[in-house]
Coordinates of C-alpha atoms and ligand atoms in Angstrom, one line a residue:
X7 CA -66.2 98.6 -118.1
X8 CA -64.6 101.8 -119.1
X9 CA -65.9 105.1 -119.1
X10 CA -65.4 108.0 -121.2
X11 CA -66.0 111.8 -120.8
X12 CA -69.6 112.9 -121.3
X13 CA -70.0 113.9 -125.3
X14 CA -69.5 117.2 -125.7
X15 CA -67.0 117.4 -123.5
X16 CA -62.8 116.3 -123.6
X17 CA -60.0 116.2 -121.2
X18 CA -56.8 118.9 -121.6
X19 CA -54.0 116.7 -121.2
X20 CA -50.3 117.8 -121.1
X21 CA -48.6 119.4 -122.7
X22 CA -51.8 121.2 -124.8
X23 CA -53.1 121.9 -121.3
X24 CA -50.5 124.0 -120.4
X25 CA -50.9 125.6 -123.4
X26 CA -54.7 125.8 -122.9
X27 CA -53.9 127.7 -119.4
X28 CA -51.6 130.2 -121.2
X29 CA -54.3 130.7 -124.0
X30 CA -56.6 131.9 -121.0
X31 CA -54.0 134.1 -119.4
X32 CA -52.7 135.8 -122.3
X33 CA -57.0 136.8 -123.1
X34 CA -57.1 138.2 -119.8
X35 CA -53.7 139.7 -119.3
X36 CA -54.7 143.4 -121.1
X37 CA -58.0 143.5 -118.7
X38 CA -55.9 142.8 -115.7
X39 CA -53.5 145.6 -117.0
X40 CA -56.5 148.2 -117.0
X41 CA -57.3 147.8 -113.4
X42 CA -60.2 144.4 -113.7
X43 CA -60.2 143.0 -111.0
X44 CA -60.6 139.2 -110.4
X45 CA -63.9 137.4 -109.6
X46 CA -65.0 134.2 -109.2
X47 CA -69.2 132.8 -108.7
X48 CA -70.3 129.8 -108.0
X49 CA -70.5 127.3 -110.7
X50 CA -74.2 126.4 -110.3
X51 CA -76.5 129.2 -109.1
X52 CA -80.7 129.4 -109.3
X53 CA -82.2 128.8 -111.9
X54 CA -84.4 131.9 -112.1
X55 CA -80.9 133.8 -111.7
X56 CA -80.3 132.9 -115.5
X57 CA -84.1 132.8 -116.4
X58 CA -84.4 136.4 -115.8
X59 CA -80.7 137.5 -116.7
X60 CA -80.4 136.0 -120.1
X61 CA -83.8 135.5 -120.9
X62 CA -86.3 133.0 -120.9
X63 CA -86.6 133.2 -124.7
X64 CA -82.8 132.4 -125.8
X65 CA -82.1 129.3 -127.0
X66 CA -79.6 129.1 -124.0
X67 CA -82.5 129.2 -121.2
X68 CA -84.9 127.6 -123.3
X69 CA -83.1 124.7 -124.6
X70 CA -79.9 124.3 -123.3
X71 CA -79.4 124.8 -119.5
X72 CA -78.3 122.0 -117.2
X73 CA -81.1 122.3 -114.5
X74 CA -81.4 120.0 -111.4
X75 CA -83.3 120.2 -108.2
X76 CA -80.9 120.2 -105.3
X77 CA -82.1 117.7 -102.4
X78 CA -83.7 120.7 -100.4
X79 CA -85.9 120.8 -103.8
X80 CA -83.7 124.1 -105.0
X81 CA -84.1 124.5 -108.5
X82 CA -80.2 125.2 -109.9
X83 CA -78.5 125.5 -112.7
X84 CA -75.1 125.0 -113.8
X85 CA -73.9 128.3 -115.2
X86 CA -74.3 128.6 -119.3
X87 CA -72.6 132.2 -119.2
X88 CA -70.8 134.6 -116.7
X89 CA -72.5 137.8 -116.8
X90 CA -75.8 137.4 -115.0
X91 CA -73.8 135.7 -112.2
X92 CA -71.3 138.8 -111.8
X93 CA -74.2 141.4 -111.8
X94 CA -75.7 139.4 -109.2
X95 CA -72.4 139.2 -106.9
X96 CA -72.2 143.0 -107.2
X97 CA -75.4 144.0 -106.4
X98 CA -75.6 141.2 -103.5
X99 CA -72.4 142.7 -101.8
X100 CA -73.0 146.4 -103.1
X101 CA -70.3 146.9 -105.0
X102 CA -72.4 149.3 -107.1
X103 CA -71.9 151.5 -103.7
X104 CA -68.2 152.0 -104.0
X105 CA -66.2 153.4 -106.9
X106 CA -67.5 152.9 -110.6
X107 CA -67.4 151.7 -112.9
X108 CA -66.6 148.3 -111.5
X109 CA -64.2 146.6 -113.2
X110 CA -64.0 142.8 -112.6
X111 CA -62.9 139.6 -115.3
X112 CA -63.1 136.3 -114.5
X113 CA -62.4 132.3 -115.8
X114 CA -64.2 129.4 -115.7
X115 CA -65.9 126.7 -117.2
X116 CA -69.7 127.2 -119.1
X117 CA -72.4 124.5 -119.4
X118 CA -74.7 124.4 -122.4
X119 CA -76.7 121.3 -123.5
X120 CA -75.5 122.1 -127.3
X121 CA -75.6 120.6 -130.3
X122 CA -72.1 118.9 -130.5
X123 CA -69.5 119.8 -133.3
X124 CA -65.6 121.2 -133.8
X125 CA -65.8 124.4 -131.8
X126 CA -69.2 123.8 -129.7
X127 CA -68.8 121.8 -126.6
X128 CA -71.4 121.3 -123.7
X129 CA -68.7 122.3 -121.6
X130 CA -66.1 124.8 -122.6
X131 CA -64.0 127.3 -121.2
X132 CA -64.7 131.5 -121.2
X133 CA -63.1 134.2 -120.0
X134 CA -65.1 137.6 -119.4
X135 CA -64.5 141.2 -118.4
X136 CA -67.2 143.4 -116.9
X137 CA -67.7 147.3 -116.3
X138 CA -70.7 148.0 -114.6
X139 CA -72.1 151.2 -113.3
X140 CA -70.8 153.4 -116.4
X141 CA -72.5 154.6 -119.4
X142 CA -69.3 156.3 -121.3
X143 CA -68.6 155.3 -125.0
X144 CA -64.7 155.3 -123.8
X145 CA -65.9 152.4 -121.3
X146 CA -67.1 150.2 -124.5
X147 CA -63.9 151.2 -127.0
X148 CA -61.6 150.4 -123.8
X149 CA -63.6 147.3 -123.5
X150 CA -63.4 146.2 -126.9
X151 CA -59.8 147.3 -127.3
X152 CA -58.2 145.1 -124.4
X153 CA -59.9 142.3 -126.4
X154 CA -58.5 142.6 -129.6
X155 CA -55.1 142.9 -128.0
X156 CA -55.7 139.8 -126.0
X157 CA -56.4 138.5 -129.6
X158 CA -53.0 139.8 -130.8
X159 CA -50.9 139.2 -128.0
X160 CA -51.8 135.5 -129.3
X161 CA -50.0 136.1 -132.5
X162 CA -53.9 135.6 -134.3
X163 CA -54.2 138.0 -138.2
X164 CA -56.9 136.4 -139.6
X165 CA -60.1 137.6 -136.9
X166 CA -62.0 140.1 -137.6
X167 CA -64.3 143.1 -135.2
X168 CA -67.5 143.0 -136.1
X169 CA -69.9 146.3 -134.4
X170 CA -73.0 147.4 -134.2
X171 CA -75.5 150.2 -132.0
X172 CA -78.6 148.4 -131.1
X173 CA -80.3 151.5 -129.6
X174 CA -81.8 152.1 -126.3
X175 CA -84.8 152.5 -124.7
X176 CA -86.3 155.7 -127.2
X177 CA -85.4 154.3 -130.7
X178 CA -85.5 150.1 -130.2
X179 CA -89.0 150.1 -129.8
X180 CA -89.8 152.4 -132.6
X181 CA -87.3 150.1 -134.6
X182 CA -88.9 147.0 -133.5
X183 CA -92.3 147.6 -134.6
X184 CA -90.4 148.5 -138.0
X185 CA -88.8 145.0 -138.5
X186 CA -91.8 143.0 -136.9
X187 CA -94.5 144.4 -139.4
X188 CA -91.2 143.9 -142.2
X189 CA -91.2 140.2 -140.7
X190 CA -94.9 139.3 -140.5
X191 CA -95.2 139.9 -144.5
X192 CA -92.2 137.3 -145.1
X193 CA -92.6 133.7 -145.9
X194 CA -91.3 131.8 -142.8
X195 CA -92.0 128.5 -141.4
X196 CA -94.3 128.7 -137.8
X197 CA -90.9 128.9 -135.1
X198 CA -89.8 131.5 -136.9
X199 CA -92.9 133.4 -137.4
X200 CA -93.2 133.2 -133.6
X201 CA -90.4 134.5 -133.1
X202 CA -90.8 137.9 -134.6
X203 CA -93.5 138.3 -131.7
X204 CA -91.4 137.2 -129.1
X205 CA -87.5 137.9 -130.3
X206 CA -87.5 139.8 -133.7
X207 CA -84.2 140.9 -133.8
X208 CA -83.2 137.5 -133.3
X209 CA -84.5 137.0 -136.9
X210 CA -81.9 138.6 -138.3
X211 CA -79.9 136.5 -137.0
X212 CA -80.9 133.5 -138.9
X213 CA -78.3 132.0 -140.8
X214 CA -80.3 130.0 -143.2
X215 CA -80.2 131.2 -146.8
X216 CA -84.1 131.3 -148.1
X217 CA -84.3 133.8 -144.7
X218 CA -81.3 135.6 -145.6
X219 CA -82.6 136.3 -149.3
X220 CA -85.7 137.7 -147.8
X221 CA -83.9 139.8 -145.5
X222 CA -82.1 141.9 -148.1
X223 CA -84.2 145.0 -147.6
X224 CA -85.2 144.3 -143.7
X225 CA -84.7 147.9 -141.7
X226 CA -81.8 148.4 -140.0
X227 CA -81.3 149.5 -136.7
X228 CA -78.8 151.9 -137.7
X229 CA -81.1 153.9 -139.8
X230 CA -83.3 154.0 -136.5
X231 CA -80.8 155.6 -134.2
X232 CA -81.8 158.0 -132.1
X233 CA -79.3 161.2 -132.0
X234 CA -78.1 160.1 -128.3
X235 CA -77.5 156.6 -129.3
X236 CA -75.9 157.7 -133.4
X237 CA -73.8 160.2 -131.4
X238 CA -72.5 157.4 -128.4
X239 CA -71.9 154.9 -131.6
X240 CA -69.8 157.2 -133.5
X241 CA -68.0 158.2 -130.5
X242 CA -67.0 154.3 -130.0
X243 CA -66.0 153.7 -133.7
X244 CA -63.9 157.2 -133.3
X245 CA -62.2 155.7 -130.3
X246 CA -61.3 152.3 -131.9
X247 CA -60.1 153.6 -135.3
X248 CA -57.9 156.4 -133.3
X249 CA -56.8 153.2 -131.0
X250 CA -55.6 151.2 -134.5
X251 CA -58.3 148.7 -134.0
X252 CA -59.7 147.6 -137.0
X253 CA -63.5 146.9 -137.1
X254 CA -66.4 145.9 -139.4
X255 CA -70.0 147.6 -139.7
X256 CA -72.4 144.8 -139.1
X257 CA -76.6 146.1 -138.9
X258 CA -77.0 142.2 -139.0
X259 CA -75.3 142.1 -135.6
X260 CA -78.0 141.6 -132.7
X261 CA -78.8 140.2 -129.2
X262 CA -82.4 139.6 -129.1
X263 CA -83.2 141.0 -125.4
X264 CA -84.4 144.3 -124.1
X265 CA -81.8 144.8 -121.7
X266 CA -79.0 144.7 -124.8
X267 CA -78.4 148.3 -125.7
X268 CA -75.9 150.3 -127.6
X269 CA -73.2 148.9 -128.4
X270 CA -73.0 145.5 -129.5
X271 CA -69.3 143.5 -130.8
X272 CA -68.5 139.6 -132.3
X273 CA -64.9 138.6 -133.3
X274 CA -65.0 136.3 -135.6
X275 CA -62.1 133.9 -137.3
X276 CA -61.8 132.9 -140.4
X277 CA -60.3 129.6 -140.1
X278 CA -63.3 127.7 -138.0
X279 CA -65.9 127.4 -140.3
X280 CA -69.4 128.1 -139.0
X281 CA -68.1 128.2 -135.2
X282 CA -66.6 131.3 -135.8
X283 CA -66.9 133.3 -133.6
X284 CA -64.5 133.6 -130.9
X285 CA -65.9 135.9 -128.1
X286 CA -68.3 139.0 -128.3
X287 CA -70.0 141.4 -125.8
X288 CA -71.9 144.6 -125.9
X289 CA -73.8 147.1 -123.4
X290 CA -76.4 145.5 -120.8
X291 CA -77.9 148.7 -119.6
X292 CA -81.0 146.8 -118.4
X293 CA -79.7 144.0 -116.9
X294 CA -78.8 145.1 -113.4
X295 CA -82.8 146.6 -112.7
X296 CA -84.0 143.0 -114.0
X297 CA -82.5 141.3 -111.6
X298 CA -83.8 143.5 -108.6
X299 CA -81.3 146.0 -108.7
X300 CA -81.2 150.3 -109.7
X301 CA -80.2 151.3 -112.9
X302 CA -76.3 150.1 -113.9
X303 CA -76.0 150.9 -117.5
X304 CA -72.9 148.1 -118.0
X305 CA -70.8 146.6 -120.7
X306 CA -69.0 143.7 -121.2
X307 CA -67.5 141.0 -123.1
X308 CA -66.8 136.6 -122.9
X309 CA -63.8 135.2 -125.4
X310 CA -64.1 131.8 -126.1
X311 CA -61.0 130.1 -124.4
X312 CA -61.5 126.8 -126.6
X313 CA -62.3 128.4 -129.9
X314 CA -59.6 130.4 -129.7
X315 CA -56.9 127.9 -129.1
X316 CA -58.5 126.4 -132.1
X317 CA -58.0 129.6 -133.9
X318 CA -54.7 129.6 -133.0
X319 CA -54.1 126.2 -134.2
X320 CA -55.9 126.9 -137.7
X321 CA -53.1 129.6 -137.8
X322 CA -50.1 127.3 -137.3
X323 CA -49.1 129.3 -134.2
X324 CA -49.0 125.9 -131.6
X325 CA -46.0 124.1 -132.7
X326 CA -45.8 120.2 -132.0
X327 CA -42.6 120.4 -130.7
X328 CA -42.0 118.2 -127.6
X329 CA -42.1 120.6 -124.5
X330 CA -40.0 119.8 -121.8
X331 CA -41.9 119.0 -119.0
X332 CA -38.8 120.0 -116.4
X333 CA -35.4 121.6 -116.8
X334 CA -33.6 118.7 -114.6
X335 CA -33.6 114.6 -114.3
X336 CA -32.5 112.8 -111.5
X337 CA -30.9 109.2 -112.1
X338 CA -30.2 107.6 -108.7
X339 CA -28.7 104.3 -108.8
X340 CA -29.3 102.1 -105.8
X341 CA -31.1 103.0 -102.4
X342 CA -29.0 105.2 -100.6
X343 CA -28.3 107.3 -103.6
X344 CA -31.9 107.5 -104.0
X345 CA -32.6 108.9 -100.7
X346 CA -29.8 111.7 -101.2
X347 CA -31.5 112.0 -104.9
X348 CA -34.6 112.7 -102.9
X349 CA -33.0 115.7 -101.2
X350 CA -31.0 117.7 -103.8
X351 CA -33.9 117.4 -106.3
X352 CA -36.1 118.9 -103.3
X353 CA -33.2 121.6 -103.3
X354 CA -33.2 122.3 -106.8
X355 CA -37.1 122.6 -106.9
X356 CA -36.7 125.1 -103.6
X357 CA -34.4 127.0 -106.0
X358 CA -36.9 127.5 -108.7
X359 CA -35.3 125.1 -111.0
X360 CA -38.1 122.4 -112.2
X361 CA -36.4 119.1 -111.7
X362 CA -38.0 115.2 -111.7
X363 CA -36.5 111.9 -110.7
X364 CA -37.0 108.5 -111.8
X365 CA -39.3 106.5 -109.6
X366 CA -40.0 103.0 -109.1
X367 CA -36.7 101.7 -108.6
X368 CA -35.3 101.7 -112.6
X369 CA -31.9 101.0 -113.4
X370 CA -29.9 103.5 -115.4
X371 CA -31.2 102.1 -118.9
X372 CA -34.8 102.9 -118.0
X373 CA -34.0 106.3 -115.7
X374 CA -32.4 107.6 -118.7
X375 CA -35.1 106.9 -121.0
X376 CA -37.3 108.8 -118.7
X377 CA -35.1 111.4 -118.8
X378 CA -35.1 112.1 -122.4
X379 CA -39.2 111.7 -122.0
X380 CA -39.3 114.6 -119.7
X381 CA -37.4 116.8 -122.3
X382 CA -34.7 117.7 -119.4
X383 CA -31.5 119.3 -120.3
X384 CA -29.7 118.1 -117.6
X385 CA -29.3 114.3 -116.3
X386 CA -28.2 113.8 -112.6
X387 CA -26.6 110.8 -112.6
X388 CA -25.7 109.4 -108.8
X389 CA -24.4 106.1 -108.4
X390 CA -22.7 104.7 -105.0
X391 CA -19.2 105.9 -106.2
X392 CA -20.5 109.1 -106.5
X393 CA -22.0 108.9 -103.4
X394 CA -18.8 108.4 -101.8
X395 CA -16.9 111.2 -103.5
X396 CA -20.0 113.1 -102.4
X397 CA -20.4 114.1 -106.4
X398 CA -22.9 113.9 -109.0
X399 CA -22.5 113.5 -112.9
X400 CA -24.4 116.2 -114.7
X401 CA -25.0 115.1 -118.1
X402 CA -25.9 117.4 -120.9
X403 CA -28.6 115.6 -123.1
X404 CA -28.3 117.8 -125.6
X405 CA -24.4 117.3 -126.1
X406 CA -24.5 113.8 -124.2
X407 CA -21.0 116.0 -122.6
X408 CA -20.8 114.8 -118.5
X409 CA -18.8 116.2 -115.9
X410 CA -18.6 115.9 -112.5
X411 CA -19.8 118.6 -109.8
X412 CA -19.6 117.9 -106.0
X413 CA -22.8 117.7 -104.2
X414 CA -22.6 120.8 -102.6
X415 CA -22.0 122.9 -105.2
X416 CA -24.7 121.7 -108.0
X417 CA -27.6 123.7 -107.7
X418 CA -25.4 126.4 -108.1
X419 CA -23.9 125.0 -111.3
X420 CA -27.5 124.2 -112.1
X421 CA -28.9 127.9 -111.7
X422 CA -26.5 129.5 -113.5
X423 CA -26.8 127.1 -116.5
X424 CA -30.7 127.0 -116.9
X425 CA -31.6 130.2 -115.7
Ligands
LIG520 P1 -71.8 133.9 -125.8 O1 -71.8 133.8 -124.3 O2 -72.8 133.0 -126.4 O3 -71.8 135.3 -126.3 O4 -70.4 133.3 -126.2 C1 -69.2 134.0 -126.1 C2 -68.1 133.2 -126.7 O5 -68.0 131.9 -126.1 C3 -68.3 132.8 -128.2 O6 -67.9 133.8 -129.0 C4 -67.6 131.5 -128.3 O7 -66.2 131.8 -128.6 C5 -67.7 130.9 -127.0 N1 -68.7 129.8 -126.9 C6 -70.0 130.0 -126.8 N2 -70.7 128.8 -126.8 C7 -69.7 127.9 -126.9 C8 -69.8 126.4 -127.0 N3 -70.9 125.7 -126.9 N4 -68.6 125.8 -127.1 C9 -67.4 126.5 -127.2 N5 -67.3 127.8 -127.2 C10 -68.5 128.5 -127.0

């Protein structure tokens, strides 16, 4: 019997993963720069947690969650996002108390029961930053900002910002009742129809083109603005063109729930076909006093870790050029060279120089081949004659030149060569 990965999900293997683990870095890097701090949640939490923090009438809750009854009968949930599981860590250890707005980014792997394709896993990998406890249109530019240079710090051209203002609590319900009765008089099949009672925005949303035709003349949110919410929104687009951050209007760009406000943000890249979008965030000004706690008007964002790679890839920017998987090779010939072998490449790796040796007894034909497979620069050849001059060979496997250092001198030589 053998056994594969789950569909919809794949292994990182080296050397992409190392890549892969860059990719995340280099996303979070600006936030870390601007004073986010890092959390980490549990992987699994309860399941109302996500129920109520990203809302029972998403397609995520709805369709997609990984749900299981622990065997004390807990219902739990294997996390689909980040952000209802940070709000809950702060308001569980008060952090809302202290200094705000809180700052915090994090890493780790999501769980969606998706529909499986290039770019859309059932398990994949996000990174998010969070700032909770602030309602200041410099929070959402400063926000928006460190992502786009995570985006560039990549090497990535061809994404693109895409923002809107989804209004607050004064002009979204005015607005809603606007595009519902513009909805109802549309010909749509019966789940949609029910959604423009439960979810309207969400309509717009629809990427299918006999909805897309009708939605020509919907109303716009932007039209609807209040002159709180038009003057936050022009304050954030102000910010980001001052900044040299390039953005896109969108009206079409929504989040269906109540606790969304304000502003709202997608990047999208042109080179993944319909997954293209590559992380997005917004304001969650409601989300804190839906899940038990006072008022935190919040914003935040999740990049994609996987679809961005991918981006990266459709760009050219990951060369297939062997990496080398350590700087140094040890070849010990016989058993008493392998035991001193042993200890210098122990010495080396002390000395920050990443080093390997042959294992399972090879001879020098076969050590050698494994030294070319790690992409080492240096061989360290040790055979008994060596061994009793107390000296090594170092071979250069790029010049195939060899000369011979004593013992106690070649991590020395080493450093100053590879370093
Ligand atoms: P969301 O939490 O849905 O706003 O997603 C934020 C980002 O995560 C998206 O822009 C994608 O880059 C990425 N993402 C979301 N769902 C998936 C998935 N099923 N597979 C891979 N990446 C995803």
């Amino acid at each position: 019997m053998s056994f594969q990965a789950p569909k919809g999900t794949f292994d990182w293997l080296p050397p992409r993963s190392e890549r892969a683990l860059a990719v995340r870095d280099a996303l979070v890097a600006p936030a870390r720069l601007a004073g986010y701090g890092y959390v980490e949640t549990p992987i699994f939490e309860a399941t109302e947690l996500f129920k109520r923090g990203v809302g029972e009438s998403t397609d995520v809750v709805s369709k997609e969650m990984y749900t299981f009854p622990d065997k004390a009968g807990r219902s739990l949930t294997l996390r689909p996002e980040g952000t209802a599981s940070v709000v809950r860590a702060v308001l569980q250890h008060n952090l809302h108390n202290g200094q705000l707005p809180v700052k915090l980014w994090y890493s780790g792997s999501q769980f969606r029961y998706e529909n499986v394709q290039k770019g859309r896993y059932r398990h994949f990998w996000q990174v998010g930053a969070e700032a909770l406890g602030a309602e200041d249109p410099a929070l959402d530019a400063e926000l928006i900002v460190l992502a786009a240079q995570g985006f560039a710090a990549l090497g990535l051209t061809r994404h693109r910002l895409l923002i809107n203002s989804l209004g607050d609590s004064t002009c979204r319900p005015v607005y809603r009742a606007a595009l519902q009765e513009f909805l109802r008089g549309l010909d749509l099949d019966a789940d949609t129809r029910a959604r423009i009672e439960i979810n309207p925005l969400r309509v717009l949303d629809d990427k299918r083109p006999e909805v897309q035709v009708q939605l020509k003349s919907a109303p716009l949110m932007t039209d609807h603005l209040c002159a709180a919410c038009r003057a936050y929104h022009e304050e954030v687009r102000a910010l980001l063109t001052a900044s040299g951050v390039a953005f896109e209007d969108d009206p079409k760009l929504v989040r269906g729930l109540d606790y969304y406000t304000r502003t709202t943000f997608e990047f999208v890249h042109d080179g993944l076909g319909s997954q293209s979008a590559i992380g997005g965030g917004g304001r969650y000004d409601g989300l804190s006093e839906l899940l038990g706690g006072p008022a935190l008007p919040s914003v935040g964002w999740a990049l994609g870790a996987d679809r961005t790679f991918l981006a990266m890839e459709a760009e050219g920017l990951l060369d297939d050029s062997a990496q080398s998987r350590v700087q140094v090779y040890g070849v010990p010939l016989g058993d008493d060279a392998r035991r001193r072998m042993f200890l210098l490449i122990t010495e080396l790796r002390r000395a920050g120089i990443s080093a390997d040796l042959a294992f399972g007894g090879k001879g020098l034909k076969g050590a050698m081949k494994g030294a070319d497979r790690s992409g080492a620069r240096f061989a360290l050849i040790l055979g008994e004659r060596d061994l009793a001059a107390q000296a090594v060979q170092v071979k250069d496997l790029t010049t195939a030149e060899q000369t011979e250092v004593p013992l106690a001198q070649v991590v020395d030589v080493l450093k100053g060569k590879v370093q």
